mmCIF file of C-alpha atoms in Angstrom:
data_model
loop_
_atom_site.group_PDB
_atom_site.id
_atom_site.type_symbol
_atom_site.label_atom_id
_atom_site.label_comp_id
_atom_site.label_asym_id
_atom_site.label_seq_id
_atom_site.Cartn_x
_atom_site.Cartn_y
_atom_site.Cartn_z
ATOM 1 C CA UNK A 1 0.107 -0.629 -0.318
ATOM 2 C CA UNK A 2 1.650 3.146 -0.917
ATOM 3 C CA UNK A 3 0.654 4.285 2.781
ATOM 4 C CA UNK A 4 3.141 2.171 3.511
ATOM 5 C CA UNK A 5 6.521 3.335 1.587
ATOM 6 C CA UNK A 6 8.664 5.724 2.585
ATOM 7 C CA UNK A 7 7.232 8.376 0.380
ATOM 8 C CA UNK A 8 4.566 8.436 1.902
ATOM 9 C CA UNK A 9 5.270 10.959 4.998
ATOM 10 C CA UNK A 10 7.456 12.918 2.722
ATOM 11 C CA UNK A 11 4.023 14.612 1.116
ATOM 12 C CA UNK A 12 2.033 14.222 4.317
ATOM 13 C CA UNK A 13 5.351 16.833 5.231
ATOM 14 C CA UNK A 14 6.261 18.975 2.677
ATOM 15 C CA UNK A 15 2.156 19.112 2.105
ATOM 16 C CA UNK A 16 2.166 20.204 6.098
ATOM 17 C CA UNK A 17 4.651 22.653 5.617
ATOM 18 C CA UNK A 18 2.940 24.698 2.469
ATOM 19 C CA UNK A 19 -1.016 24.565 4.025
ATOM 20 C CA UNK A 20 1.557 26.581 7.466
ATOM 21 C CA UNK A 21 3.205 28.916 4.653
ATOM 22 C CA UNK A 22 3.945 31.514 6.824
ATOM 23 C CA UNK A 23 4.607 29.452 10.412
ATOM 24 C CA UNK A 24 6.788 27.684 7.650
ATOM 25 C CA UNK A 25 8.870 30.936 6.509
ATOM 26 C CA UNK A 26 9.190 32.056 9.348
ATOM 27 C CA UNK A 27 11.135 29.441 10.928
ATOM 28 C CA UNK A 28 13.331 29.102 8.011
ATOM 29 C CA UNK A 29 14.439 31.767 8.724
ATOM 30 C CA UNK A 30 14.704 31.729 11.659
ATOM 31 C CA UNK A 31 17.299 28.807 11.786
ATOM 32 C CA UNK A 32 18.659 30.299 8.399
ATOM 33 C CA UNK A 33 19.763 33.552 10.805
ATOM 34 C CA UNK A 34 21.200 30.564 13.380
ATOM 35 C CA UNK A 35 23.321 29.085 11.239
ATOM 36 C CA UNK A 36 24.727 31.781 9.767
ATOM 37 C CA UNK A 37 25.820 33.183 13.548
ATOM 38 C CA UNK A 38 27.181 30.365 14.841
ATOM 39 C CA UNK A 39 29.125 29.396 10.797
ATOM 40 C CA UNK A 40 30.355 33.463 10.798
ATOM 41 C CA UNK A 41 31.287 33.337 14.141
ATOM 42 C CA UNK A 42 33.369 30.444 14.359
ATOM 43 C CA UNK A 43 34.337 32.070 10.774
ATOM 44 C CA UNK A 44 36.111 35.495 12.153
ATOM 45 C CA UNK A 45 37.633 33.854 15.327
ATOM 46 C CA UNK A 46 39.623 31.235 13.290
ATOM 47 C CA UNK A 47 40.425 33.928 10.794
ATOM 48 C CA UNK A 48 41.736 36.480 14.396
ATOM 49 C CA UNK A 49 42.996 33.497 15.815
ATOM 50 C CA UNK A 50 45.534 32.399 13.259
ATOM 51 C CA UNK A 51 45.996 35.544 11.945
ATOM 52 C CA UNK A 52 47.524 36.121 15.659
ATOM 53 C CA UNK A 53 49.065 32.911 16.032
ATOM 54 C CA UNK A 54 50.742 34.144 12.703
ATOM 55 C CA UNK A 55 52.185 37.758 13.172
ATOM 56 C CA UNK A 56 53.142 35.924 17.137
ATOM 57 C CA UNK A 57 55.394 33.271 15.518
ATOM 58 C CA UNK A 58 56.257 34.367 12.479
ATOM 59 C CA UNK A 59 59.230 36.006 14.399
ATOM 60 C CA UNK A 60 59.923 33.540 17.011
ATOM 61 C CA UNK A 61 60.487 30.335 17.279
ATOM 62 C CA UNK A 62 57.866 27.113 18.158
ATOM 63 C CA UNK A 63 60.004 26.520 21.297
ATOM 64 C CA UNK A 64 64.467 27.687 22.157
ATOM 65 C CA UNK A 65 66.594 25.260 24.282
ATOM 66 C CA UNK A 66 68.986 27.702 25.976
ATOM 67 C CA UNK A 67 70.852 27.013 28.661
ATOM 68 C CA UNK A 68 70.789 26.948 32.434
ATOM 69 C CA UNK A 69 70.796 29.777 33.970
ATOM 70 C CA UNK A 70 73.816 30.287 36.184
ATOM 71 C CA UNK A 71 73.814 29.776 40.659
ATOM 72 C CA UNK A 72 75.138 30.858 43.541
ATOM 73 C CA UNK A 73 76.181 27.204 44.409
ATOM 74 C CA UNK A 74 78.408 26.704 47.448
ATOM 75 C CA UNK A 75 81.404 25.316 47.941
ATOM 76 C CA UNK A 76 81.344 23.085 51.445
ATOM 77 C CA UNK A 77 77.925 20.664 52.155
ATOM 78 C CA UNK A 78 76.766 22.803 55.004
ATOM 79 C CA UNK A 79 76.737 21.496 58.321
ATOM 80 C CA UNK A 80 74.144 20.016 60.682
ATOM 81 C CA UNK A 81 73.383 22.109 63.249
ATOM 82 C CA UNK A 82 75.642 25.420 61.454
ATOM 83 C CA UNK A 83 75.045 28.857 60.917
ATOM 84 C CA UNK A 84 73.561 29.215 57.598
ATOM 85 C CA UNK A 85 72.655 32.704 54.840
ATOM 86 C CA UNK A 86 69.327 32.879 54.591
ATOM 87 C CA UNK A 87 70.330 36.469 51.519
ATOM 88 C CA UNK A 88 72.325 34.547 48.824
ATOM 89 C CA UNK A 89 73.179 37.954 46.069
ATOM 90 C CA UNK A 90 72.076 36.726 42.837
ATOM 91 C CA UNK A 91 74.379 35.315 39.848
ATOM 92 C CA UNK A 92 75.142 38.296 36.775
ATOM 93 C CA UNK A 93 73.368 35.828 34.199
ATOM 94 C CA UNK A 94 76.038 35.797 30.815
ATOM 95 C CA UNK A 95 76.097 35.425 27.635
ATOM 96 C CA UNK A 96 76.354 31.297 27.233
ATOM 97 C CA UNK A 97 76.581 28.381 25.026
ATOM 98 C CA UNK A 98 73.995 25.057 24.159
ATOM 99 C CA UNK A 99 77.251 22.276 24.939
ATOM 100 C CA UNK A 100 77.512 20.353 22.089
ATOM 101 C CA UNK A 101 74.880 21.848 20.092
ATOM 102 C CA UNK A 102 75.382 20.434 16.922
ATOM 103 C CA UNK A 103 74.970 17.214 18.065
ATOM 104 C CA UNK A 104 72.302 18.244 20.157
ATOM 105 C CA UNK A 105 69.727 19.370 17.159
ATOM 106 C CA UNK A 106 70.982 16.540 14.600
ATOM 107 C CA UNK A 107 68.934 14.395 17.459
ATOM 108 C CA UNK A 108 65.637 16.879 17.940
ATOM 109 C CA UNK A 109 65.846 17.100 13.869
ATOM 110 C CA UNK A 110 64.907 13.395 13.750
ATOM 111 C CA UNK A 111 61.757 13.246 17.173
ATOM 112 C CA UNK A 112 58.888 13.460 15.121
ATOM 113 C CA UNK A 113 56.657 16.250 13.483
ATOM 114 C CA UNK A 114 59.966 18.404 14.087
ATOM 115 C CA UNK A 115 59.553 20.891 10.720
ATOM 116 C CA UNK A 116 63.703 23.132 10.766
ATOM 117 C CA UNK A 117 66.335 23.600 13.333
ATOM 118 C CA UNK A 118 67.991 26.463 13.556
ATOM 119 C CA UNK A 119 71.408 27.322 16.212
ATOM 120 C CA UNK A 120 71.232 31.585 16.891
ATOM 121 C CA UNK A 121 73.581 33.554 18.484
ATOM 122 C CA UNK A 122 71.739 36.649 20.651
ATOM 123 C CA UNK A 123 73.112 39.098 22.600
ATOM 124 C CA UNK A 124 73.013 43.227 23.041
ATOM 125 C CA UNK A 125 74.736 45.183 20.442
ATOM 126 C CA UNK A 126 75.378 49.233 19.800
ATOM 127 C CA UNK A 127 74.396 49.956 15.726
ATOM 128 C CA UNK A 128 76.451 53.202 14.486
ATOM 129 C CA UNK A 129 76.378 54.894 11.223
ATOM 130 C CA UNK A 130 78.043 58.684 11.623
ATOM 131 C CA UNK A 131 76.876 60.208 15.138
ATOM 132 C CA UNK A 132 73.791 58.155 14.648
ATOM 133 C CA UNK A 133 74.054 55.082 17.393
ATOM 134 C CA UNK A 134 70.816 52.673 18.047
ATOM 135 C CA UNK A 135 70.931 49.331 21.571
ATOM 136 C CA UNK A 136 70.038 46.581 18.617
ATOM 137 C CA UNK A 137 69.865 42.804 19.629
ATOM 138 C CA UNK A 138 72.170 40.721 17.474
ATOM 139 C CA UNK A 139 71.404 37.417 16.443
ATOM 140 C CA UNK A 140 73.931 35.662 14.240
ATOM 141 C CA UNK A 141 72.545 32.257 12.292
ATOM 142 C CA UNK A 142 72.368 30.082 9.491
ATOM 143 C CA UNK A 143 70.142 31.397 7.002
ATOM 144 C CA UNK A 144 69.057 28.530 5.448
ATOM 145 C CA UNK A 145 67.734 27.425 8.333
ATOM 146 C CA UNK A 146 66.991 30.873 10.319
ATOM 147 C CA UNK A 147 64.176 30.920 7.368
ATOM 148 C CA UNK A 148 62.506 28.032 7.511
ATOM 149 C CA UNK A 149 61.861 29.237 11.311
ATOM 150 C CA UNK A 150 60.581 32.885 10.582
ATOM 151 C CA UNK A 151 59.675 32.549 7.757
ATOM 152 C CA UNK A 152 62.310 36.186 6.575
ATOM 153 C CA UNK A 153 61.535 36.150 2.596
ATOM 154 C CA UNK A 154 58.453 37.044 2.920
ATOM 155 C CA UNK A 155 59.121 40.297 5.119
ATOM 156 C CA UNK A 156 61.358 41.086 2.984
ATOM 157 C CA UNK A 157 60.848 44.727 2.549
ATOM 158 C CA UNK A 158 64.143 45.673 0.468
ATOM 159 C CA UNK A 159 67.188 44.236 -1.233
ATOM 160 C CA UNK A 160 67.815 40.532 -1.257
ATOM 161 C CA UNK A 161 67.623 37.637 0.964
ATOM 162 C CA UNK A 162 71.416 36.538 1.256
ATOM 163 C CA UNK A 163 73.892 37.003 3.968
ATOM 164 C CA UNK A 164 77.518 36.029 2.834
ATOM 165 C CA UNK A 165 80.572 36.972 5.003
ATOM 166 C CA UNK A 166 80.363 40.772 6.249
ATOM 167 C CA UNK A 167 76.911 42.022 5.243
ATOM 168 C CA UNK A 168 73.597 42.090 7.664
ATOM 169 C CA UNK A 169 69.873 42.313 7.291
ATOM 170 C CA UNK A 170 68.253 45.374 9.880
ATOM 171 C CA UNK A 171 64.666 46.437 10.986
ATOM 172 C CA UNK A 172 62.893 48.466 8.811
ATOM 173 C CA UNK A 173 62.074 51.235 11.494
ATOM 174 C CA UNK A 174 66.579 50.762 11.986
ATOM 175 C CA UNK A 175 67.116 51.683 8.950
ATOM 176 C CA UNK A 176 65.107 54.622 9.461
ATOM 177 C CA UNK A 177 67.039 55.175 12.706
ATOM 178 C CA UNK A 178 70.209 55.722 11.094
ATOM 179 C CA UNK A 179 69.465 56.710 8.325
ATOM 180 C CA UNK A 180 70.538 53.899 6.119
ATOM 181 C CA UNK A 181 69.206 51.343 3.046
ATOM 182 C CA UNK A 182 70.334 48.355 0.928
ATOM 183 C CA UNK A 183 74.290 49.029 0.434
ATOM 184 C CA UNK A 184 74.856 51.474 3.256
ATOM 185 C CA UNK A 185 77.438 50.174 6.089
ATOM 186 C CA UNK A 186 77.267 50.006 9.373
ATOM 187 C CA UNK A 187 79.301 49.519 12.685
ATOM 188 C CA UNK A 188 78.273 46.721 15.278
ATOM 189 C CA UNK A 189 79.979 47.479 18.819
ATOM 190 C CA UNK A 190 80.784 44.627 21.775
ATOM 191 C CA UNK A 191 83.065 45.891 24.345
ATOM 192 C CA UNK A 192 86.381 46.636 22.927
ATOM 193 C CA UNK A 193 85.095 44.123 19.468
ATOM 194 C CA UNK A 194 83.581 45.884 16.820
ATOM 195 C CA UNK A 195 82.780 44.693 12.428
ATOM 196 C CA UNK A 196 80.962 47.418 9.773
ATOM 197 C CA UNK A 197 78.601 45.517 7.671
ATOM 198 C CA UNK A 198 77.126 46.392 4.932
ATOM 199 C CA UNK A 199 73.331 46.158 4.738
ATOM 200 C CA UNK A 200 71.923 43.109 2.394
ATOM 201 C CA UNK A 201 68.083 43.741 3.261
ATOM 202 C CA UNK A 202 65.796 45.299 4.816
ATOM 203 C CA UNK A 203 62.676 43.128 6.554
ATOM 204 C CA UNK A 204 59.608 44.299 8.237
ATOM 205 C CA UNK A 205 59.148 42.195 11.328
ATOM 206 C CA UNK A 206 55.407 42.940 11.857
ATOM 207 C CA UNK A 207 56.381 44.442 15.180
ATOM 208 C CA UNK A 208 57.631 48.055 15.777
ATOM 209 C CA UNK A 209 60.543 47.419 18.440
ATOM 210 C CA UNK A 210 62.331 44.703 16.784
ATOM 211 C CA UNK A 211 62.479 46.473 13.569
ATOM 212 C CA UNK A 212 63.873 48.740 15.820
ATOM 213 C CA UNK A 213 65.806 46.375 17.235
ATOM 214 C CA UNK A 214 67.137 44.178 15.409
ATOM 215 C CA UNK A 215 70.307 43.274 13.122
ATOM 216 C CA UNK A 216 70.781 39.131 11.661
ATOM 217 C CA UNK A 217 73.804 38.920 10.417
ATOM 218 C CA UNK A 218 76.109 35.524 10.003
ATOM 219 C CA UNK A 219 76.959 32.808 12.978
ATOM 220 C CA UNK A 220 79.921 33.481 12.976
ATOM 221 C CA UNK A 221 80.273 37.356 13.275
ATOM 222 C CA UNK A 222 77.968 36.950 16.330
ATOM 223 C CA UNK A 223 80.537 34.641 17.622
ATOM 224 C CA UNK A 224 83.031 37.366 16.804
ATOM 225 C CA UNK A 225 81.594 39.786 18.298
ATOM 226 C CA UNK A 226 80.463 38.076 21.290
ATOM 227 C CA UNK A 227 83.088 36.668 21.875
ATOM 228 C CA UNK A 228 81.266 32.491 22.192
ATOM 229 C CA UNK A 229 83.752 31.548 19.534
ATOM 230 C CA UNK A 230 81.189 28.534 18.056
ATOM 231 C CA UNK A 231 79.315 27.856 20.243
ATOM 232 C CA UNK A 232 75.556 28.916 20.160
ATOM 233 C CA UNK A 233 73.412 31.215 22.883
ATOM 234 C CA UNK A 234 69.822 29.653 21.711
ATOM 235 C CA UNK A 235 68.486 26.828 20.068
ATOM 236 C CA UNK A 236 65.161 27.473 17.932
ATOM 237 C CA UNK A 237 63.060 24.760 16.762
ATOM 238 C CA UNK A 238 59.616 24.542 14.832
ATOM 239 C CA UNK A 239 56.397 21.974 14.841
ATOM 240 C CA UNK A 240 54.056 21.112 11.953
ATOM 241 C CA UNK A 241 52.081 21.500 14.931
ATOM 242 C CA UNK A 242 52.703 24.272 16.571
ATOM 243 C CA UNK A 243 49.736 23.315 19.914
ATOM 244 C CA UNK A 244 52.154 20.161 20.051
ATOM 245 C CA UNK A 245 55.058 22.744 21.340
ATOM 246 C CA UNK A 246 54.217 22.537 25.186
ATOM 247 C CA UNK A 247 54.115 18.626 25.348
ATOM 248 C CA UNK A 248 57.904 18.705 23.181
ATOM 249 C CA UNK A 249 59.495 21.474 25.927
ATOM 250 C CA UNK A 250 58.706 19.261 29.211
ATOM 251 C CA UNK A 251 60.433 15.799 26.903
ATOM 252 C CA UNK A 252 63.295 17.221 26.138
ATOM 253 C CA UNK A 253 63.354 19.163 29.670
ATOM 254 C CA UNK A 254 63.017 15.916 31.046
ATOM 255 C CA UNK A 255 65.674 14.219 28.620
ATOM 256 C CA UNK A 256 68.516 17.427 28.336
ATOM 257 C CA UNK A 257 70.353 19.244 30.589
ATOM 258 C CA UNK A 258 69.158 22.900 28.977
ATOM 259 C CA UNK A 259 66.435 25.045 29.626
ATOM 260 C CA UNK A 260 63.527 24.167 27.756
ATOM 261 C CA UNK A 261 61.116 27.575 26.776
ATOM 262 C CA UNK A 262 57.609 26.558 24.896
ATOM 263 C CA UNK A 263 55.826 28.952 22.842
ATOM 264 C CA UNK A 264 53.022 29.053 25.093
ATOM 265 C CA UNK A 265 54.949 29.166 28.188
ATOM 266 C CA UNK A 266 56.833 32.046 26.372
ATOM 267 C CA UNK A 267 52.648 33.742 25.594
ATOM 268 C CA UNK A 268 50.651 32.863 28.603
ATOM 269 C CA UNK A 269 48.472 35.995 28.576
ATOM 270 C CA UNK A 270 47.943 34.845 24.473
ATOM 271 C CA UNK A 271 47.427 31.327 25.403
ATOM 272 C CA UNK A 272 44.841 32.706 28.139
ATOM 273 C CA UNK A 273 43.269 34.575 25.326
ATOM 274 C CA UNK A 274 42.491 32.546 22.983
ATOM 275 C CA UNK A 275 41.004 29.450 24.855
ATOM 276 C CA UNK A 276 38.923 32.454 26.465
ATOM 277 C CA UNK A 277 38.012 33.014 22.866
ATOM 278 C CA UNK A 278 37.601 29.341 21.829
ATOM 279 C CA UNK A 279 34.730 29.346 24.867
ATOM 280 C CA UNK A 280 32.904 32.178 23.788
ATOM 281 C CA UNK A 281 32.661 31.108 20.765
ATOM 282 C CA UNK A 282 31.506 26.409 21.803
ATOM 283 C CA UNK A 283 28.643 29.501 24.590
ATOM 284 C CA UNK A 284 27.204 31.497 20.954
ATOM 285 C CA UNK A 285 26.705 28.041 19.527
ATOM 286 C CA UNK A 286 26.081 26.252 22.076
ATOM 287 C CA UNK A 287 22.691 29.308 23.511
ATOM 288 C CA UNK A 288 22.025 29.470 19.485
ATOM 289 C CA UNK A 289 21.143 25.769 18.850
ATOM 290 C CA UNK A 290 19.136 25.970 21.413
ATOM 291 C CA UNK A 291 17.193 28.929 19.909
ATOM 292 C CA UNK A 292 16.507 27.173 16.821
ATOM 293 C CA UNK A 293 15.251 24.183 18.389
ATOM 294 C CA UNK A 294 12.663 25.604 20.920
ATOM 295 C CA UNK A 295 12.199 27.891 17.848
ATOM 296 C CA UNK A 296 11.716 24.308 15.746
ATOM 297 C CA UNK A 297 9.621 22.387 18.634
ATOM 298 C CA UNK A 298 6.904 25.681 19.459
ATOM 299 C CA UNK A 299 5.671 25.881 15.278
ATOM 300 C CA UNK A 300 6.489 21.660 15.185
ATOM 301 C CA UNK A 301 3.036 21.547 18.600
ATOM 302 C CA UNK A 302 1.320 24.407 16.845
ATOM 303 C CA UNK A 303 1.425 21.821 13.481
ATOM 304 C CA UNK A 304 -0.253 19.435 15.673
ATOM 305 C CA UNK A 305 -1.962 21.279 17.465
ATOM 306 C CA UNK A 306 -3.495 22.809 14.224
ATOM 307 C CA UNK A 307 -3.370 18.959 12.305
ATOM 308 C CA UNK A 308 -4.942 16.813 14.737
ATOM 309 C CA UNK A 309 -8.455 16.238 12.623
ATOM 310 C CA UNK A 310 -5.764 15.375 9.565
ATOM 311 C CA UNK A 311 -3.522 13.113 11.451
ATOM 312 C CA UNK A 312 -6.986 11.241 12.539
ATOM 313 C CA UNK A 313 -7.817 11.379 9.227
ATOM 314 C CA UNK A 314 -4.749 9.318 8.548
ATOM 315 C CA UNK A 315 -4.695 6.523 11.238
ATOM 316 C CA UNK A 316 -8.039 6.168 10.450
ATOM 317 C CA UNK A 317 -6.607 5.701 7.053
ATOM 318 C CA UNK A 318 -4.385 3.223 8.019
ATOM 319 C CA UNK A 319 -1.089 5.129 9.039
ATOM 320 C CA UNK A 320 -0.021 3.564 11.288
ATOM 321 C CA UNK A 321 1.254 5.576 14.895
ATOM 322 C CA UNK A 322 5.553 5.206 12.815
ATOM 323 C CA UNK A 323 4.154 6.771 10.500
ATOM 324 C CA UNK A 324 2.143 9.267 11.909
ATOM 325 C CA UNK A 325 5.767 10.016 13.620
ATOM 326 C CA UNK A 326 7.876 10.310 10.416
ATOM 327 C CA UNK A 327 5.967 12.343 9.289
ATOM 328 C CA UNK A 328 6.724 15.043 11.708
ATOM 329 C CA UNK A 329 10.040 14.155 11.836
ATOM 330 C CA UNK A 330 10.725 14.942 8.458
ATOM 331 C CA UNK A 331 9.025 18.382 8.774
ATOM 332 C CA UNK A 332 11.908 19.066 11.441
ATOM 333 C CA UNK A 333 14.983 17.257 9.396
ATOM 334 C CA UNK A 334 13.068 19.860 6.620
ATOM 335 C CA UNK A 335 13.504 22.360 8.117
ATOM 336 C CA UNK A 336 17.127 22.739 9.451
ATOM 337 C CA UNK A 337 17.858 21.627 6.156
ATOM 338 C CA UNK A 338 16.462 24.038 3.917
ATOM 339 C CA UNK A 339 18.080 26.377 6.568
ATOM 340 C CA UNK A 340 20.619 25.170 7.168
ATOM 341 C CA UNK A 341 21.632 25.460 3.556
ATOM 342 C CA UNK A 342 20.151 29.252 3.691
ATOM 343 C CA UNK A 343 21.799 30.147 6.880
ATOM 344 C CA UNK A 344 25.552 28.415 5.581
ATOM 345 C CA UNK A 345 25.418 31.278 2.053
ATOM 346 C CA UNK A 346 23.649 34.096 4.554
ATOM 347 C CA UNK A 347 27.440 33.380 6.338
ATOM 348 C CA UNK A 348 29.296 33.416 3.139
ATOM 349 C CA UNK A 349 27.550 36.992 2.645
ATOM 350 C CA UNK A 350 28.161 38.446 5.550
ATOM 351 C CA UNK A 351 31.990 36.547 5.147
ATOM 352 C CA UNK A 352 32.449 39.035 1.336
ATOM 353 C CA UNK A 353 31.057 41.896 3.370
ATOM 354 C CA UNK A 354 32.977 41.952 6.068
ATOM 355 C CA UNK A 355 36.063 41.272 3.363
ATOM 356 C CA UNK A 356 34.792 43.737 1.317
ATOM 357 C CA UNK A 357 34.363 47.119 3.642
ATOM 358 C CA UNK A 358 36.310 46.034 7.516
ATOM 359 C CA UNK A 359 39.649 47.408 6.272
ATOM 360 C CA UNK A 360 42.816 48.043 8.506
ATOM 361 C CA UNK A 361 44.766 51.802 8.675
ATOM 362 C CA UNK A 362 46.964 50.568 5.458
ATOM 363 C CA UNK A 363 43.539 49.527 3.518
ATOM 364 C CA UNK A 364 44.069 46.692 3.285
ATOM 365 C CA UNK A 365 41.760 43.858 5.200
ATOM 366 C CA UNK A 366 42.182 43.417 8.774
ATOM 367 C CA UNK A 367 42.762 40.028 8.767
ATOM 368 C CA UNK A 368 42.178 37.219 5.860
ATOM 369 C CA UNK A 369 38.087 35.190 6.574
ATOM 370 C CA UNK A 370 36.833 32.239 4.940
ATOM 371 C CA UNK A 371 34.790 29.257 5.253
ATOM 372 C CA UNK A 372 36.306 25.997 5.583
ATOM 373 C CA UNK A 373 33.729 23.165 3.398
ATOM 374 C CA UNK A 374 34.413 21.341 6.896
ATOM 375 C CA UNK A 375 33.051 23.942 9.007
ATOM 376 C CA UNK A 376 30.414 24.471 6.533
ATOM 377 C CA UNK A 377 29.167 20.329 6.519
ATOM 378 C CA UNK A 378 30.004 20.844 10.140
ATOM 379 C CA UNK A 379 27.222 23.720 11.279
ATOM 380 C CA UNK A 380 24.965 22.688 8.297
ATOM 381 C CA UNK A 381 23.878 19.415 9.699
ATOM 382 C CA UNK A 382 23.763 20.556 13.523
ATOM 383 C CA UNK A 383 21.352 22.136 12.391
ATOM 384 C CA UNK A 384 19.611 19.234 11.035
ATOM 385 C CA UNK A 385 20.245 16.758 13.279
ATOM 386 C CA UNK A 386 18.266 19.980 15.792
ATOM 387 C CA UNK A 387 16.278 20.376 13.713
ATOM 388 C CA UNK A 388 15.380 15.971 13.762
ATOM 389 C CA UNK A 389 15.326 16.148 17.236
ATOM 390 C CA UNK A 390 13.051 19.417 18.154
ATOM 391 C CA UNK A 391 10.264 17.634 16.034
ATOM 392 C CA UNK A 392 10.705 13.985 18.889
ATOM 393 C CA UNK A 393 8.348 15.552 21.130
ATOM 394 C CA UNK A 394 5.868 17.285 18.537
ATOM 395 C CA UNK A 395 6.201 14.145 16.904
ATOM 396 C CA UNK A 396 5.048 11.882 19.301
ATOM 397 C CA UNK A 397 2.350 13.418 20.218
ATOM 398 C CA UNK A 398 0.855 13.484 17.062
ATOM 399 C CA UNK A 399 1.298 9.309 17.376
ATOM 400 C CA UNK A 400 -0.096 8.749 20.024
ATOM 401 C CA UNK A 401 -3.259 10.928 19.656
ATOM 402 C CA UNK A 402 -7.003 8.605 19.189
ATOM 403 C CA UNK A 403 -8.269 8.729 15.672
ATOM 404 C CA UNK A 404 -11.929 8.906 16.573
ATOM 405 C CA UNK A 405 -10.923 11.537 19.656
ATOM 406 C CA UNK A 406 -9.000 13.632 16.674
ATOM 407 C CA UNK A 407 -11.882 13.619 14.278
ATOM 408 C CA UNK A 408 -13.807 15.435 16.073
ATOM 409 C CA UNK A 409 -11.715 17.934 17.082
#
């Protein structure tokens, strides 16, 4: 019989929705608005977090290994009952090399998930050009390795990305302060040592303070300037998954006698802010979906009341309780499906408007924002599921109606 087929329930569900067109249209619009808000907020927060991480981690490694801090240790062991000084002056920290750093680098490179490893010699110096003098941070690197850590090529503002002996790369703000450009020479002074270098490139690191004090030189030049022959003050590590940095740092701390710090530890406030954003986004999703469920449920409850006579006739003609229940579950699914498709389209439009009209002071978009297909599918599936769940209670009520009593109403 026709009533036993799935097409019967679908036909009746569509007819009920068409008969209450205004109610159906309102709830579909409501579902679409909810889906659009969830999708847009999710895409916006994802884009914001990605932009923040890129700017933060674009100038630093995910994990940094340095020599352990120097501490004051007693010459003689304290004996029981002897008096001891309660105040010990801290020892001044000096530049120290990471012991056996080539072997340490080689071992770390073999670990799964490691994208790049680079040695670094970093220390303070004075940069001079004529009468202009600025305090700077000298970073001695192996350019090929360091490029894989911070992506200098994408930050190039002028010149060519090369770092031959006798060359240096500086931040754009420092170049402005010293009045120099590519091809000019500056002198770096550290204590009694100094070296004159030719500028091969200017870089924009995205942070004004870094641009004002960064000087990148060949590893050997920094070793000579900072009196650290053959040494490296730290080892930078970049991972394929930035969120795996903390676990790797803890593992390396247990295995190696060095000070190991992940980017999460050095940017604790940023991590807290990202976590707060994630929680806020989740709360928005939950609240919006609850509103969607309640909206669909309320419309279907009204539909059940309005269609009591029709339901009674269907039951009298042979429709089973399961079929009546499926009619209203299909209504919920149809409303959820139509609302989710419309909502995703609306979210795409909102994202396009944001990209077009929300600009920074430089006239460019504040940050990239897109709606990943997987996120769109997840939000649409959630809306569809919400529609089905919202229809459960009205469907059960409709299926329990007594046909004779419903027809008399």
